[in-house]
Structure formats: structure tokens, C-alpha cells
XYZ file of C-alpha atoms in Angstrom:
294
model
C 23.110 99.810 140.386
C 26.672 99.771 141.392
C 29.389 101.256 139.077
C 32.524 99.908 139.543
C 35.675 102.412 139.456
C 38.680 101.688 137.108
C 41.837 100.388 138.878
C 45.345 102.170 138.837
C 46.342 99.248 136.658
C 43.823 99.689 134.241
C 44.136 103.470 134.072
C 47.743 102.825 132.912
C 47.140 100.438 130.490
C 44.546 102.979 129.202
C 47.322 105.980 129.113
C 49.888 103.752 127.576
C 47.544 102.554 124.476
C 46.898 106.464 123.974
C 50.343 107.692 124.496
C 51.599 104.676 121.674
C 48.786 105.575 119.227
C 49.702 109.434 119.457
C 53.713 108.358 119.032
C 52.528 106.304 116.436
C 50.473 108.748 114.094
C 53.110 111.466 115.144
C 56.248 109.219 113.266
C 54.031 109.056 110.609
C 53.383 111.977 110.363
C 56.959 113.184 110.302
C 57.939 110.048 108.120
C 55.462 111.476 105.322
C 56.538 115.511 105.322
C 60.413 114.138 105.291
C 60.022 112.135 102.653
C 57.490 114.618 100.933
C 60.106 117.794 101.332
C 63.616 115.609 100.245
C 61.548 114.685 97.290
C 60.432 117.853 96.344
C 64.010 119.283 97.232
C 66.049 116.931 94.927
C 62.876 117.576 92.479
C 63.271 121.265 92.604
C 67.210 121.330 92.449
C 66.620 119.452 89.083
C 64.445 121.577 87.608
C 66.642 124.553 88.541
C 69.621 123.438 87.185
C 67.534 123.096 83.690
C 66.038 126.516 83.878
C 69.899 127.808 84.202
C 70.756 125.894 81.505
C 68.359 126.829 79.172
C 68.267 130.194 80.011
C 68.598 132.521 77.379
C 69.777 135.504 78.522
C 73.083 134.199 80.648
C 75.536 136.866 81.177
C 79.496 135.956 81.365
C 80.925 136.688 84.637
C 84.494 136.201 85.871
C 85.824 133.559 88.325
C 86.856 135.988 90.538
C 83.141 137.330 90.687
C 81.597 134.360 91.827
C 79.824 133.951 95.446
C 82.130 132.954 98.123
C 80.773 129.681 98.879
C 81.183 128.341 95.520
C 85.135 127.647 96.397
C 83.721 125.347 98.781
C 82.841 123.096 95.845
C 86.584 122.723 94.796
C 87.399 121.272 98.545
C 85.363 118.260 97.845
C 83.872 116.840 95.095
C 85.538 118.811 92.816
C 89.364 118.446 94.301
C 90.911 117.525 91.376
C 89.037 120.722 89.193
C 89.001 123.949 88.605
C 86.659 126.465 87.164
C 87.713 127.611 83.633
C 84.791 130.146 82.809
C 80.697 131.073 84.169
C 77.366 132.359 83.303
C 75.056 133.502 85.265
C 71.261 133.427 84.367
C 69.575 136.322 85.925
C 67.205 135.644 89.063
C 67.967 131.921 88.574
C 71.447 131.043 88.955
C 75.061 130.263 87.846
C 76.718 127.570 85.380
C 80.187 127.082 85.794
C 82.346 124.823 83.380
C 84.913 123.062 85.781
C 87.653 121.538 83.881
C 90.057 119.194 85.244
C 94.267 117.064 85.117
C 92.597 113.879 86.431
C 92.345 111.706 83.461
C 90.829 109.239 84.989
C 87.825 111.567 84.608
C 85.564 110.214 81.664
C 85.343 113.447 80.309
C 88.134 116.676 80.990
C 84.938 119.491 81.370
C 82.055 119.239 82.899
C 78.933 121.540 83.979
C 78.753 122.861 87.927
C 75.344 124.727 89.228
C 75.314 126.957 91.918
C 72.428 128.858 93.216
C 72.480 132.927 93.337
C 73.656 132.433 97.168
C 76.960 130.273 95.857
C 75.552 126.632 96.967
C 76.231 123.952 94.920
C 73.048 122.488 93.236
C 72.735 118.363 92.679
C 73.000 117.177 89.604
C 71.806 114.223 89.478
C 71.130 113.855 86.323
C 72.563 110.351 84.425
C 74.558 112.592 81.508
C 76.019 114.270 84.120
C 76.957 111.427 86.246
C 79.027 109.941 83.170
C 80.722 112.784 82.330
C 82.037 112.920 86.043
C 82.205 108.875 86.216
C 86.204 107.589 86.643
C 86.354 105.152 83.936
C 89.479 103.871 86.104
C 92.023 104.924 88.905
C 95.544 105.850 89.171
C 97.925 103.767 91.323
C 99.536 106.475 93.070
C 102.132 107.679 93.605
C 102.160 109.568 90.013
C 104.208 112.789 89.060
C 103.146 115.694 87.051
C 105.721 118.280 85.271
C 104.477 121.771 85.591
C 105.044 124.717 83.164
C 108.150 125.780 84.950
C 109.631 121.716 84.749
C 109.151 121.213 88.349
C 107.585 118.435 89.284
C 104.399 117.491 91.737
C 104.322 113.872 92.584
C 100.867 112.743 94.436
C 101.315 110.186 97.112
C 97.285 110.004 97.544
C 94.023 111.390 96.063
C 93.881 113.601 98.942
C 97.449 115.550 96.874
C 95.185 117.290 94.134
C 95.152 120.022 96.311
C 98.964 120.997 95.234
C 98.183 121.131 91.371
C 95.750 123.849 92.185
C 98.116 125.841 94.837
C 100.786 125.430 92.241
C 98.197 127.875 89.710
C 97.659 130.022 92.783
C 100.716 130.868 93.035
C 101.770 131.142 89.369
C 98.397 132.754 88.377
C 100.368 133.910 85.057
C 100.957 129.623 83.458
C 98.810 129.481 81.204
C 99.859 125.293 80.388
C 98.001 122.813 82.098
C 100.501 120.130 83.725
C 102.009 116.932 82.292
C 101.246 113.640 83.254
C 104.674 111.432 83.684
C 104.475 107.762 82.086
C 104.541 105.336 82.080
C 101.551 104.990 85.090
C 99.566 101.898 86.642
C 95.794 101.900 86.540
C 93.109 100.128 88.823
C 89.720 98.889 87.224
C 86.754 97.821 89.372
C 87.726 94.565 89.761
C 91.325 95.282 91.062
C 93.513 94.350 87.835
C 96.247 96.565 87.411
C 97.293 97.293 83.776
C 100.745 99.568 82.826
C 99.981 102.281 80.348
C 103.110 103.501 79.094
C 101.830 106.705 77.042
C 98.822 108.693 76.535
C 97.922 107.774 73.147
C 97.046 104.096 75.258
C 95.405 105.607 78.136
C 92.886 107.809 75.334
C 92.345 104.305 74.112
C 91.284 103.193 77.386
C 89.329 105.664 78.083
C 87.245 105.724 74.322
C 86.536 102.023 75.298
C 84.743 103.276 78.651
C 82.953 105.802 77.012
C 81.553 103.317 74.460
C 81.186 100.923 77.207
C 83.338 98.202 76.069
C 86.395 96.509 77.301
C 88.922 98.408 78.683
C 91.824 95.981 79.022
C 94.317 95.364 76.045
C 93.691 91.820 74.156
C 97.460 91.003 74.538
C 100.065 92.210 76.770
C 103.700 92.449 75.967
C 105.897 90.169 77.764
C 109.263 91.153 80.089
C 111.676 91.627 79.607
C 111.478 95.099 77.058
C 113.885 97.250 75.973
C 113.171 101.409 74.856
C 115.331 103.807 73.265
C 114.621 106.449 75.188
C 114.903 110.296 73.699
C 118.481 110.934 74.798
C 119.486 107.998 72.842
C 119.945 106.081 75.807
C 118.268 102.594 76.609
C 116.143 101.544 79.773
C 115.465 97.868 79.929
C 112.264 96.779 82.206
C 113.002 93.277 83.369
C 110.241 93.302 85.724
C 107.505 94.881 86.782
C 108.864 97.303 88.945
C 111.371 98.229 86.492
C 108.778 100.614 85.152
C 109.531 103.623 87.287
C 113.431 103.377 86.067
C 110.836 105.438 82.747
C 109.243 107.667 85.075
C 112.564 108.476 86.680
C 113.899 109.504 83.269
C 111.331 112.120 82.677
C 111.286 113.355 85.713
C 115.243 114.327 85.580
C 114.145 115.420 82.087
C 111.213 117.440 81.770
C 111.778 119.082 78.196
C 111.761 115.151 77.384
C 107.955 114.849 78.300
C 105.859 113.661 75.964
C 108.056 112.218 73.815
C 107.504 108.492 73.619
C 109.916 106.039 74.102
C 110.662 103.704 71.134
C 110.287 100.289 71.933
C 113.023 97.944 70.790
C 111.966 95.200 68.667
C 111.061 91.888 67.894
C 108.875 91.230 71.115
C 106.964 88.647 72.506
C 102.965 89.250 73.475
C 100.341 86.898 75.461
C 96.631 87.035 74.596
C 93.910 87.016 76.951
C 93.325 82.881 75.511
C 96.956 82.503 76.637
C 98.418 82.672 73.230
C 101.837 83.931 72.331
C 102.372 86.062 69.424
C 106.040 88.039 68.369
C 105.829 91.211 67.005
C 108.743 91.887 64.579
C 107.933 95.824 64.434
C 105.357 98.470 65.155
C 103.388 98.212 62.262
C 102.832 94.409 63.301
C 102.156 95.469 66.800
C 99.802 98.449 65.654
C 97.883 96.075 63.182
C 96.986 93.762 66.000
C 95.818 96.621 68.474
C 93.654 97.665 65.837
C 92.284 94.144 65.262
C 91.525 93.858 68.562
C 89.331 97.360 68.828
C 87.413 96.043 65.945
C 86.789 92.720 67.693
């Protein structure tokens, strides 16, 4: 009987189907333990954080005291923060309450984890998310008095950084900065909306935590005229007229956060593209809170 001997061909055809199915089962292989350990990672992160949190025998520990790495939270996600106060459970972990200026933070505070070592743990966890969610953005540039009246202006998001080397080097303020109106905010869909004091940005931001709309019902209509503290008048005729306001507080910082006093009877347009006049505050005030009940 004669046995016939496999060709070169054949031989590498035969190597190549072996050499694929090994390749093959190997990817899997490493496809399955990747997946397996980020799963198990993010799952384990998690349940640390909780254990910290519900720990009850956390000790208070000084800023100062904390691991080295953990300042390497406050070069990234956390530019715009600082940490105000920390605990540390025993054999687990640390909880650090970072606090922050940016208002266009949903919430001022909000909960950091770090392991023993200083690394920052993921929170993933959907409270957390909203309390660090921006509910809107700033249009920079925007200016911020400090506790000595100087003023910061921030040309980017990037110019956080000089709040927090301001406090570095005047580790004895104990006043947080003060945010220079009237501003321009961004929402998702690119609308721009002036917010000429903080009692109106608060507004805007209860209506993102409750999930509602954000932008005003009406808007008033240019030109306007305010009385501004010194007894003076500023007159916006246009939009960019708004920063002749900003300019005033920044030449006079005791004057921050004082509210200008709008000059009335003025005209307002509704979303429907109605036109009311507003004769005085109270008028104006009664619609605003018409339209928060509606």
C-alpha cells in the first residue's frame, strides 16, 4: 500500500489553521480576564467608597495630613475645588469634602474618596454624578474680587488654577471670592442668557436641580437703564453694553454685591413672542414668580 507524503503546501495550510485557532482562543482569552478584572475593579472601587462612608469609626484628620498624591486630584477633575475638611476610616480609606467658587457646579460641596495610598477612588455613583453635574457654563472671560479687593479675571477654564494660588499665598483669608455680574451663561444647546445678579443665577440653578426649565419665560428688552450704588447711572443699549456693569464693580470692589436698581417702566418679550411693560419691581417680581409656578 503506498502512503502518500503531505506537500510543503499542505503542511502550511496545516500550520496556518493551527497558528489562527491558537491566536484565536488566545484573544479570547485575554478579551474575557480584561473585561472580567475592569469589572470587578470599577465593582470593587464602589463598594469601597461605601465601606468609607459608612464607616463608623472615621477619625478627623487635617488637609495638610493627607497622602501626597491626593493633590493630584485638584490638577484635574477637581480644578476649580478645594478640600475644606477629611476623615479617614481606619484600614479602609479617606473621605474628603471638596468645596468649590464654580457656580456652575450643581451643588458647592461634594464627597472625594481616596484610598490609604492617596489615589483617587471612582465614584460613579448617579448622586454623585449630579452633585458634580454643571447645570450650565460661564462665558468667560469672568472676574472674581478677592478678600483683599483685587481682582482675578479668568480668560478660560484652564484659569481656576489662580483662585487657588491666590489662597496659597494668603493662607490667612478666610472669605471665599466674589463673583462680578452681571455674567453670560451657555446651556447645552448653545443659548446664551445674561444673569445680572446672583439671586437669578440661584434661580437657575434650583430649576436644574428640580430638572425643569432653566431659561427665564420673558426677557427684558434694550435698551435698560440701572442706578448703580454710587448713585450713578449705566445705560445698556446693547448687548455688549453689559460689561460697562462689570467694569463698575471691578473699579469698585466694596460695591460688590450690591445690586443695581433697575430703572423703570420696562418693556419684556415672552418666549410666545409677547410684549409685556413692567411699571415697577413688584410687577416684574409677580410675573417671575408666575412663571416658576407654571
Amino acid at each position: 500500500m503506498k502512503t502518500s507524503t503531505p506537500t510543503s503546501t499542505n503542511k502550511l495550510l496545516v500550520s496556518a489553521i493551527v497558528f489562527l485557532t491558537f491566536t484565536a482562543v488566545l484573544m479570547s482569552s485575554l478579551l474575557f480576564t480584561s473585561c472580567t478584572d475592569s469589572t470587578e475593579v470599577a465593582f470593587d472601587e464602589t463598594s469601597l467608597i461605601e465601606r468609607i462612608e459608612s464607616a463608623t469609626d472615621k477619625q478627623v484628620v487635617a488637609i495638610e495630613d493627607l497622602p501626597t498624591a491626593t493633590s493630584a486630584a485638584l490638577s484635574s477633575d477637581y480644578l476649580d475645588s478645594y478640600f475644606v475638611s477629611a476623615e479617614l476610616a481606619p484600614g479602609l480609606g479617606y473621605r474628603v469634602v471638596a468645596s468649590t467658587d464654580n457656580l456652575e457646579r450643581t451643588e458647592q460641596t461634594s464627597d472625594v474618596f481616596f484610598t490609604l495610598d492617596g489615589n483617587r477612588l471612582s465614584d460613579d455613583r448617579e448622586a454623585s454624578r449630579r452633585r458634580r453635574n454643571r447645570c450650565f457654563q460661564f462665558v468667560f472671560p469672568i472676574t472674581f474680587i478677592m478678600p483683599d479687593d483685587t481682582s482675578i479675571t479668568l480668560e478660560s477654564r484652564d484659569d481656576w488654577v489662580l483662585i487657588r494660588t491666590w489662597y496659597a499665598d494668603n493662607p490667612d483669608a478666610n472669605e471665599r471670592p466674589e463673583l462680578v455680574f452681571p455674567v453670560d451663561i451657555m446651556f447645552e444647546d448653545g443659548e446664551v442668557q445674561t444673569i445680572v445678579d446672583l439671586e437669578e443665577l440661584r434661580e437657575v440653578k434650583s430649576a436644574c436641580r428640580e430638572d425643569r426649565n432653566r431659561r427665564r419665560c420673558f426677557r427684558l428688552n434694550l435698551p435698560l437703564t440701572f442706578f448703580m450704588p454710587d448713585n450713578s447711572t449705566i445705560t445698556v443699549e446693547e448687548r455688549d453694553d453689559w460689561s460697562l456693569l462689570r467694569e463698575y464693580y471691578i473699579a469698585n470692589p466694596d460695591d460688590v454685591g450690591t445690586k443695581p436698581e433697575l430703572v423703570f417702566p420696562v418693556d419684556a418679550t415672552y418666549r410666545d413672542g409677547s410684549v409685556v411693560t413692567f411699571n415697577n419691581e413688584n410687577e416684574m417680581l409677580a410675573a417671575r414668580e408666575e412663571c416658576r409656578d407654571n
